[in-house]
PDB file of C-alpha atoms in Angstrom:
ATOM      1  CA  UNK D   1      87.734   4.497  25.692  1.00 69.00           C
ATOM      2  CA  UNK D   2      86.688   7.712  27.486  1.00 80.00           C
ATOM      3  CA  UNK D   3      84.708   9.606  25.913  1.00 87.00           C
ATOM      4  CA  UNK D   4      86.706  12.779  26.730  1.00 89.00           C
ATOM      5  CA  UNK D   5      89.631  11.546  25.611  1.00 91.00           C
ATOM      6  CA  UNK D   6      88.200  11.005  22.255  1.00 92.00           C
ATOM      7  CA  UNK D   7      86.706  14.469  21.653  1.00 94.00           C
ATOM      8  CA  UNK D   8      90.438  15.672  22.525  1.00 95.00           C
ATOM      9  CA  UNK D   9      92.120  13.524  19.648  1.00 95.00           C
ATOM     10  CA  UNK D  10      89.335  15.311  17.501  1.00 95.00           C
ATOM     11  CA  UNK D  11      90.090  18.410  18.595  1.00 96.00           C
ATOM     12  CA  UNK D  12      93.642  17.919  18.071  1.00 96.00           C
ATOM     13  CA  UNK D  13      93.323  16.409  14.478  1.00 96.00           C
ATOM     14  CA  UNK D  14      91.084  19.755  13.568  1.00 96.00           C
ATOM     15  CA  UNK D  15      93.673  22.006  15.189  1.00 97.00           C
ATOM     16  CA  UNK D  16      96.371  20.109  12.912  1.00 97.00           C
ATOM     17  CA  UNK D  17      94.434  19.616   9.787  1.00 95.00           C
ATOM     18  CA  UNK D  18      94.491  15.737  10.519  1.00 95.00           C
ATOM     19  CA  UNK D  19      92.616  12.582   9.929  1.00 94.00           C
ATOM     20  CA  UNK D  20      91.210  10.970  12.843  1.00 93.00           C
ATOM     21  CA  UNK D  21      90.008   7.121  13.203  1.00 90.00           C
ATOM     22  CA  UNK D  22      88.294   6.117  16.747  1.00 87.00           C
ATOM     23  CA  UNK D  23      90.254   2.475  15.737  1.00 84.00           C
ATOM     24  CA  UNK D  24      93.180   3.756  16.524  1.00 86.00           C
ATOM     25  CA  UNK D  25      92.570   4.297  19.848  1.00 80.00           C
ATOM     26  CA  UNK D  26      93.307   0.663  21.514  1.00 84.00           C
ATOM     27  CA  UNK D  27      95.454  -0.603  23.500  1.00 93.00           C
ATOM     28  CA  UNK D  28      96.364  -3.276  26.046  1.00 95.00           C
ATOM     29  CA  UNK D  29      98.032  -3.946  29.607  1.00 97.00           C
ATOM     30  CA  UNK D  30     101.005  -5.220  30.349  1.00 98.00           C
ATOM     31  CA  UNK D  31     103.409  -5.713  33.628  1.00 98.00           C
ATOM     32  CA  UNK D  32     106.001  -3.031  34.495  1.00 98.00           C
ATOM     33  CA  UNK D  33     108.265  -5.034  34.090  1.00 98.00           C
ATOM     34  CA  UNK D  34     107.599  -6.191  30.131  1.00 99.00           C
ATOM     35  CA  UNK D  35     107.058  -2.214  30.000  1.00 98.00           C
ATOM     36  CA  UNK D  36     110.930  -1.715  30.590  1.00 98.00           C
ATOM     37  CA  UNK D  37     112.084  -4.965  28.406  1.00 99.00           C
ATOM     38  CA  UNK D  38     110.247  -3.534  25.726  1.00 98.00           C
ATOM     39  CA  UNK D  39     111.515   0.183  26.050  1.00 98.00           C
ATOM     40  CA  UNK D  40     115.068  -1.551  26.199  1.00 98.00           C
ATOM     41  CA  UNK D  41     114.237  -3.786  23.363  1.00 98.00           C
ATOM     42  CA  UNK D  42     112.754  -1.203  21.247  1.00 97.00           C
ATOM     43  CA  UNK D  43     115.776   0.963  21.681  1.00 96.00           C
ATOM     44  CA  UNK D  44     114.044   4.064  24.190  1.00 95.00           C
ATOM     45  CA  UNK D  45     116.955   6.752  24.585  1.00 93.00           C
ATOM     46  CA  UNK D  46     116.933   6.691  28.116  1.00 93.00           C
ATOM     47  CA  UNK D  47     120.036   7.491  29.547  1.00 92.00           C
ATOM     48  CA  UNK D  48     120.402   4.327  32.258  1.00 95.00           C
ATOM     49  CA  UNK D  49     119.575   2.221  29.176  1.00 96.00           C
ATOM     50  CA  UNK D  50     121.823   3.434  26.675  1.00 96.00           C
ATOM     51  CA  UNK D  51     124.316   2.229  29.436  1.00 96.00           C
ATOM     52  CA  UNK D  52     123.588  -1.225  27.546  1.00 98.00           C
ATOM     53  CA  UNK D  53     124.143   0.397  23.730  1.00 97.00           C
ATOM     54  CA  UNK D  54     122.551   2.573  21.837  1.00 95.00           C
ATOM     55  CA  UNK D  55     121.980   0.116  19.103  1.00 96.00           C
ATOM     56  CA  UNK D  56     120.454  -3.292  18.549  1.00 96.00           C
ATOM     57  CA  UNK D  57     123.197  -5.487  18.227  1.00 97.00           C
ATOM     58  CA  UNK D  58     124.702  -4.264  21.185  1.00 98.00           C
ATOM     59  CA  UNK D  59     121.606  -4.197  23.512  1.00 98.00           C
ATOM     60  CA  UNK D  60     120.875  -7.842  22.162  1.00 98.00           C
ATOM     61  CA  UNK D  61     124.515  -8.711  23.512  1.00 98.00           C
ATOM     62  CA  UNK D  62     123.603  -6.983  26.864  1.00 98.00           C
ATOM     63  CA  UNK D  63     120.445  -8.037  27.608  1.00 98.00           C
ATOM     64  CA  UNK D  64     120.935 -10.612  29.837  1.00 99.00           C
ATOM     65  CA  UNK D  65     123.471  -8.400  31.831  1.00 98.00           C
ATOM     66  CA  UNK D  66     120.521  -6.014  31.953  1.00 98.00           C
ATOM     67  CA  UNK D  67     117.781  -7.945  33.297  1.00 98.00           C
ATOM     68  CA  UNK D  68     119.809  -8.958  36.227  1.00 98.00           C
ATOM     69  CA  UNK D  69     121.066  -4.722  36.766  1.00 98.00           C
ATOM     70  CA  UNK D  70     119.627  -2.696  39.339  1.00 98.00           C
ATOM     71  CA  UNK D  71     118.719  -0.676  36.480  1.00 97.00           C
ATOM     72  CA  UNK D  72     115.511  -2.649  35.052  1.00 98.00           C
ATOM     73  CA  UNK D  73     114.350  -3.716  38.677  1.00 98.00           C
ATOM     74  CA  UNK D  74     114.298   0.100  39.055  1.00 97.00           C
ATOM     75  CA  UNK D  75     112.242   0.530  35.832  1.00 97.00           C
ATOM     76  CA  UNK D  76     110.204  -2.343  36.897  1.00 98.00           C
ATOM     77  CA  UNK D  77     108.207  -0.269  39.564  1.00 96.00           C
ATOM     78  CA  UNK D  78     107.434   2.507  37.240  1.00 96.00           C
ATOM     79  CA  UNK D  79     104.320   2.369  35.408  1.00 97.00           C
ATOM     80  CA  UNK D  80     104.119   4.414  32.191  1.00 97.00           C
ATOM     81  CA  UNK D  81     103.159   3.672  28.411  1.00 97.00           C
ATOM     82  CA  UNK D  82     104.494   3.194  25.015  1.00 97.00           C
ATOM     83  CA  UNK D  83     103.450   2.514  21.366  1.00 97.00           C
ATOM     84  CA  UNK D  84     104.776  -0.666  20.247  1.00 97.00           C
ATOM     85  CA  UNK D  85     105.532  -0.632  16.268  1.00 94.00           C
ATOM     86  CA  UNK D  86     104.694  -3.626  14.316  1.00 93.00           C
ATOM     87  CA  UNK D  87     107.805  -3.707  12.474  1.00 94.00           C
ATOM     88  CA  UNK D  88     109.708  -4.280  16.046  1.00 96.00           C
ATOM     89  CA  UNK D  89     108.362  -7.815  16.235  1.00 96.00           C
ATOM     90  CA  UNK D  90     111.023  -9.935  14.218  1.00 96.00           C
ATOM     91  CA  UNK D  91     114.118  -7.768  16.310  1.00 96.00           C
ATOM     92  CA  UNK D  92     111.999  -8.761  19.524  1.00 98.00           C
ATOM     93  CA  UNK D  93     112.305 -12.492  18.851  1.00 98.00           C
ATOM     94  CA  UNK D  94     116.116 -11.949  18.288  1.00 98.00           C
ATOM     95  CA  UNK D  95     115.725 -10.946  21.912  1.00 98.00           C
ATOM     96  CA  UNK D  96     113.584 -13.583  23.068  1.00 98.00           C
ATOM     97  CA  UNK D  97     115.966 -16.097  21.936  1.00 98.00           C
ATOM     98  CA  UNK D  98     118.676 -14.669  23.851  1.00 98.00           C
ATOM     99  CA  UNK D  99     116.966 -14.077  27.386  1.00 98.00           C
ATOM    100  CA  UNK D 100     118.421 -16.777  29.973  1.00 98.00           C
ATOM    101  CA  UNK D 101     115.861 -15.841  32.347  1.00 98.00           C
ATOM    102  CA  UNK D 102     113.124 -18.652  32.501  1.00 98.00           C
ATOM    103  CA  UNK D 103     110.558 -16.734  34.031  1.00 98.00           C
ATOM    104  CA  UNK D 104     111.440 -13.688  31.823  1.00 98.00           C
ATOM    105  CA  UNK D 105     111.157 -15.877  28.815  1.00 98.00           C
ATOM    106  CA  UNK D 106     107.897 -16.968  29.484  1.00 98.00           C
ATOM    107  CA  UNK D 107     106.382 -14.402  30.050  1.00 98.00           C
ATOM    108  CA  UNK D 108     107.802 -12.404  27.105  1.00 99.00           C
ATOM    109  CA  UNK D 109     107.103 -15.274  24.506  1.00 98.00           C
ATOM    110  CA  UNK D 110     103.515 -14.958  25.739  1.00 98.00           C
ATOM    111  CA  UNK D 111     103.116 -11.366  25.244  1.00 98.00           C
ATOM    112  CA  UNK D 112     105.372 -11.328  21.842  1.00 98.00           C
ATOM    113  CA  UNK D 113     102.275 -13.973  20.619  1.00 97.00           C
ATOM    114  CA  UNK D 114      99.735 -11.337  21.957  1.00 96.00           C
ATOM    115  CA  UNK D 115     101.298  -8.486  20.045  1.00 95.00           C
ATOM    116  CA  UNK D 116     101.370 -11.029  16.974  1.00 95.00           C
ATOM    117  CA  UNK D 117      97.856 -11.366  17.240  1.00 94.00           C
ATOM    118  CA  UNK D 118      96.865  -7.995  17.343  1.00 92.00           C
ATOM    119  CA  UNK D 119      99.056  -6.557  14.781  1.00 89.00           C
ATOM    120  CA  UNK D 120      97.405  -8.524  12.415  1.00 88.00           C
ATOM    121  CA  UNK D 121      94.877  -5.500  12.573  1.00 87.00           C
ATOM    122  CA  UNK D 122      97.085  -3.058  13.605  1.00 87.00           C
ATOM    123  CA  UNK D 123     100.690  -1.654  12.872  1.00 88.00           C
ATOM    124  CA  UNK D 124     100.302   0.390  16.194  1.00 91.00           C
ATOM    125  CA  UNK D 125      99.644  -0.924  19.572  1.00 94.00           C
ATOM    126  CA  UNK D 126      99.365   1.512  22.884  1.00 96.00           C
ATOM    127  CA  UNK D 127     100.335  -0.451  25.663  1.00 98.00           C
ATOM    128  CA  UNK D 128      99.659   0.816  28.968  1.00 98.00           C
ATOM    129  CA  UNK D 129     101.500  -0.936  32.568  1.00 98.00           C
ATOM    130  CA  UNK D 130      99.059  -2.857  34.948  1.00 97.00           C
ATOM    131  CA  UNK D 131      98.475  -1.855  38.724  1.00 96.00           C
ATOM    132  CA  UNK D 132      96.875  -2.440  41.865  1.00 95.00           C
ATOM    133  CA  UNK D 133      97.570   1.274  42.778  1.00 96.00           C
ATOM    134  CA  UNK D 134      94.713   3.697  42.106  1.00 96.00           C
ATOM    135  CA  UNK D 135      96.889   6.759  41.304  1.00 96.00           C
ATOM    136  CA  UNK D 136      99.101   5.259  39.254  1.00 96.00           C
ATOM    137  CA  UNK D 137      95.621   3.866  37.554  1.00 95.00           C
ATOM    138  CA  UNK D 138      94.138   6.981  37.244  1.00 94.00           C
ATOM    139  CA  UNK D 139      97.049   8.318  35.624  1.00 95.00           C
ATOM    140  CA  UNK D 140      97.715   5.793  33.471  1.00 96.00           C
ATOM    141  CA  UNK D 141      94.306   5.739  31.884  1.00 92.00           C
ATOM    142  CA  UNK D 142      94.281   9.868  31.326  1.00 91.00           C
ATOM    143  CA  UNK D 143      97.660  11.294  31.175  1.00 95.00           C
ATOM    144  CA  UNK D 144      99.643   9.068  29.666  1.00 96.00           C
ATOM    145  CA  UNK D 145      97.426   7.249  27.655  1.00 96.00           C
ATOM    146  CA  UNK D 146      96.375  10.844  26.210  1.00 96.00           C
ATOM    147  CA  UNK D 147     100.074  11.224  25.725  1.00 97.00           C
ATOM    148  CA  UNK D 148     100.595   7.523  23.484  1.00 97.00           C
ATOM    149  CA  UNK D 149      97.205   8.104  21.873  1.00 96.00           C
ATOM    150  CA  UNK D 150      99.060  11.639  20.676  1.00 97.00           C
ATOM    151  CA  UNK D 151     101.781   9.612  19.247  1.00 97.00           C
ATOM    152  CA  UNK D 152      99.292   7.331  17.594  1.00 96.00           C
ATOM    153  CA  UNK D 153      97.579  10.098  15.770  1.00 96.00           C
ATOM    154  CA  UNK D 154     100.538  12.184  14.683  1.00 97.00           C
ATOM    155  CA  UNK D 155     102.191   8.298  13.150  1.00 96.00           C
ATOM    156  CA  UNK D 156      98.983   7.904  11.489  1.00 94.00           C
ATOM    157  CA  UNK D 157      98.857  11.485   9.551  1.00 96.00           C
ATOM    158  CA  UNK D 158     103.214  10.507   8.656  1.00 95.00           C
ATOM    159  CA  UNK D 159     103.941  13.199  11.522  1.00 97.00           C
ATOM    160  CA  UNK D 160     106.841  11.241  12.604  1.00 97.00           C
ATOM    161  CA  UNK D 161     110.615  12.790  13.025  1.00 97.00           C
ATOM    162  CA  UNK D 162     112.040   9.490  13.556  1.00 96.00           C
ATOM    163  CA  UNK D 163     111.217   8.298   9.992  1.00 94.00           C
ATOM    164  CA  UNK D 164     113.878  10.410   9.140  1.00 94.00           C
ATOM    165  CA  UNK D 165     116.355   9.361  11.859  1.00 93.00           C
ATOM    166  CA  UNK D 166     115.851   8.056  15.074  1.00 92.00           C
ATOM    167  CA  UNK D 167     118.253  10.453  16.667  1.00 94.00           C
ATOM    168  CA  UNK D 168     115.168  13.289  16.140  1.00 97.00           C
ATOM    169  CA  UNK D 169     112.850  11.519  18.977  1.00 97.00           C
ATOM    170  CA  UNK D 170     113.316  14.734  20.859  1.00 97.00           C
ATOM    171  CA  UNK D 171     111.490  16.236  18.142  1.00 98.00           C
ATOM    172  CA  UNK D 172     108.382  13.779  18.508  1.00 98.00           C
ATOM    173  CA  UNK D 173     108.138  13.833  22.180  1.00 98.00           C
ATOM    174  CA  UNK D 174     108.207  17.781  22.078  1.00 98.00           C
ATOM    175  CA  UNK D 175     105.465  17.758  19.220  1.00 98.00           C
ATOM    176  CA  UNK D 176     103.203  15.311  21.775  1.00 98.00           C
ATOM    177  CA  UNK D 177     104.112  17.001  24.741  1.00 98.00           C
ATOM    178  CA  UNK D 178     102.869  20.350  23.164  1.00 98.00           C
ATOM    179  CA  UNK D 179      99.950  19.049  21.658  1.00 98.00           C
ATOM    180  CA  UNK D 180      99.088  17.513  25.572  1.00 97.00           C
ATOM    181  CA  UNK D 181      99.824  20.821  27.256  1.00 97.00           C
ATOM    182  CA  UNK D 182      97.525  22.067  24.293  1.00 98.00           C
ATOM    183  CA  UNK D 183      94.630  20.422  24.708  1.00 96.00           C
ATOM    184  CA  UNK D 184      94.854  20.665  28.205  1.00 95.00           C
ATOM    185  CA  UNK D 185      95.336  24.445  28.299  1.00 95.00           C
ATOM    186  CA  UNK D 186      98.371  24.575  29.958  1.00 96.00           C
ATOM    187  CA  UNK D 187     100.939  25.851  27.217  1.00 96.00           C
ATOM    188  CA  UNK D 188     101.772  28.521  29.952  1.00 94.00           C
ATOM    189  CA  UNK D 189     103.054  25.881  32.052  1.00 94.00           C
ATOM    190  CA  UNK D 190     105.736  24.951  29.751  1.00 96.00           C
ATOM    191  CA  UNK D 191     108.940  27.175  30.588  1.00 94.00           C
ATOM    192  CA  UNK D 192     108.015  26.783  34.594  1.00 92.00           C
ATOM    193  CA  UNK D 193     108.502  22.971  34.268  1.00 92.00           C
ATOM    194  CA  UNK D 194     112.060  23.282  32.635  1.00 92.00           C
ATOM    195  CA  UNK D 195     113.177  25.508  35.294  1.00 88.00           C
ATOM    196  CA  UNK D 196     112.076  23.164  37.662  1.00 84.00           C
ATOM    197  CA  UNK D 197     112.840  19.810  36.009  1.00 75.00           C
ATOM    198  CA  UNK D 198     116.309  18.136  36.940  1.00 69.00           C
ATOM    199  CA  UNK D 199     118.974  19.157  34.103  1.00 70.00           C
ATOM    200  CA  UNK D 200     120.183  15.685  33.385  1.00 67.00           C
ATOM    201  CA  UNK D 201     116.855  13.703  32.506  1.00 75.00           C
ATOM    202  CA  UNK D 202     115.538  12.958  29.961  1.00 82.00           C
ATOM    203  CA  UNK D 203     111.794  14.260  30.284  1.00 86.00           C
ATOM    204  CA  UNK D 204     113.156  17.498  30.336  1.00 92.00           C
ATOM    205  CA  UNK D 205     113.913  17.716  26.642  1.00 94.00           C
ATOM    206  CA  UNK D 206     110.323  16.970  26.272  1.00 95.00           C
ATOM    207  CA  UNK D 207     109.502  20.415  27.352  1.00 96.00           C
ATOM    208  CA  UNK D 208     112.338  22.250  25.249  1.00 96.00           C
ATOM    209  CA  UNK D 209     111.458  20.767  22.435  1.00 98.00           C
ATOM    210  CA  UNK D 210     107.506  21.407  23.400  1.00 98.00           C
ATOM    211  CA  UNK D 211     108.661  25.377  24.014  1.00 98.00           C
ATOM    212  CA  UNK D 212     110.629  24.962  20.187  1.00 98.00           C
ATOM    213  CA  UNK D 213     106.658  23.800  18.801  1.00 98.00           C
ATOM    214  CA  UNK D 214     104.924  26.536  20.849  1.00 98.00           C
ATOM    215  CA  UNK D 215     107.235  28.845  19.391  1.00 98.00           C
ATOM    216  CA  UNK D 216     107.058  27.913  15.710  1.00 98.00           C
ATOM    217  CA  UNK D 217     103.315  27.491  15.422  1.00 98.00           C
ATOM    218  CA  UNK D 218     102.180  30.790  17.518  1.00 95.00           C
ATOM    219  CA  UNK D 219     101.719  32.948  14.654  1.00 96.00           C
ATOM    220  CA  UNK D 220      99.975  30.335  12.602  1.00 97.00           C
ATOM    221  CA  UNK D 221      95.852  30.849  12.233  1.00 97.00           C
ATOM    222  CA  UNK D 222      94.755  28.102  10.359  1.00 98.00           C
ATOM    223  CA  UNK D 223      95.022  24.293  10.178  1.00 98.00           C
ATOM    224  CA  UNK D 224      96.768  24.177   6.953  1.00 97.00           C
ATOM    225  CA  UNK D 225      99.295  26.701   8.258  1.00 98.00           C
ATOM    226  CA  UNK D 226      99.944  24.908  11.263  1.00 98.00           C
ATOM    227  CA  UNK D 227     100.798  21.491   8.857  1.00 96.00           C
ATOM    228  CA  UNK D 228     102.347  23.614   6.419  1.00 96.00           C
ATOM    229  CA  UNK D 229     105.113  24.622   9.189  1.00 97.00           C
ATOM    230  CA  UNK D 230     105.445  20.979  10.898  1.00 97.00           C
ATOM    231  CA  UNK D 231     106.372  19.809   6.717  1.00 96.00           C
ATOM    232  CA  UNK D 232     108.802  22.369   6.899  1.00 97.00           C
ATOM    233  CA  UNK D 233     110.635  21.045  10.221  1.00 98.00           C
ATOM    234  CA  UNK D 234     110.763  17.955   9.098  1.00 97.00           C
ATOM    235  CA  UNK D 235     111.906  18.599   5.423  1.00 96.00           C
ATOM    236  CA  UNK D 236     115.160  21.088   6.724  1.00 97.00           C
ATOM    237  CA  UNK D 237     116.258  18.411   9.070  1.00 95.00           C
ATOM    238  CA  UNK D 238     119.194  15.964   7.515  1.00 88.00           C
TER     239      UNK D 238
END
């Protein structure tokens, strides 16, 4: 892990009044193309994917009509990240058991046992998309694994919106986002990228909900304050 990136998940947990453990910080590759199975799987709000349902049993009735859509061999060449919850495991053999696809199959069953294995030390795994192509690299192994290693630490201190419903996701990707733009010193950035971003993604509700965190902790000066406010979000929302 770089070293950088470490002293930034310090700095963030002091900033937050958090508690910090270097052993959270691990994760493993996987193809692009498990990437998108597992977003699917694991019920990511993306828009092309809530195409297939926008709950379990219906995406586990789908998902052999999805792996042969245009839609996943268009996620397939994206790279990108997630955090994979241990508790997503048993729903994820549901899937496996459905999946037609031989080579699909395989391939899933194989990383499903991976996960398996790891989870028996940890209830949070980052996993990050493999690549031959250096940029891609380069940004997998800063931006966006500062941006799942956010997620990991926020989970870990119970700073998690979802746990209340998932429909408040919006809420956790703005928290990380802001946190990333943060660190990074770039909070000034923020309301330039939504006037720029296209209207109808869904990464652009990353950086409203960012602008809603910059806006609510601004006048706070200490660490405590900062949590105090964050408890208070998540307590008002039903």
């Amino acid at each position: 892990m770089d070293k950088a990136l470490l002293k930034k998940m310090s700095a963030l947990s002091k900033y937050l009044g958090l508690k910090f453990n270097v052993k959270w910080c691990n994760y493993i590759f996987i193809s692009k193309s498990m990437n998108v199975l597992l977003q699917y799987t694991n019920m990511c709000p993306d828009n092309e994917l809530n195409k297939y349902g926008q709950d379990i049993n219906t995406r586990l009735e789908k998902i052999n009509k999805f792996l042969a859509s245009v839609t996943f061999t268009k996620h397939s060449k994206r790279y990108g990240g997630q955090v994979y919850f241990k508790k997503n495991y048993k729903n994820d053999l549901r899937f496996l058991k459905n999946i037609e696809n031989f080579l699909i199959k395989k391939e899933f069953s194989r990383l499903l046992k991976k996960i398996k294995q790891i989870s028996k030390k940890s209830d949070r795994i980052i996993l990050l998309t493999k690549t031959d192509n250096k940029y891609e690299l380069k940004m997998i192994k800063q931006d966006i694994l500062e941006h799942e290693l956010i997620h990991v630490v926020l989970i870990k201190n119970n700073i998690y919106f979802q746990n209340k419903d998932s429909k408040y996701w919006k809420y956790d990707e703005g928290l990380v986002t802001y946190c990333d733009y943060l660190l990074n010193k770039k909070l000034w950035l923020l309301e330039n990228i939504i006037k720029k971003h296209k209207k109808n993604s869904m990464e652009i509700d990353y950086f409203i909900y960012a602008v809603k965190f910059k806006e609510l902790l601004k006048e706070c000066k200490t660490p405590k304050d900062r949590r105090k406010e964050l408890n208070i979000l998540f307590n008002s929302l039903k």
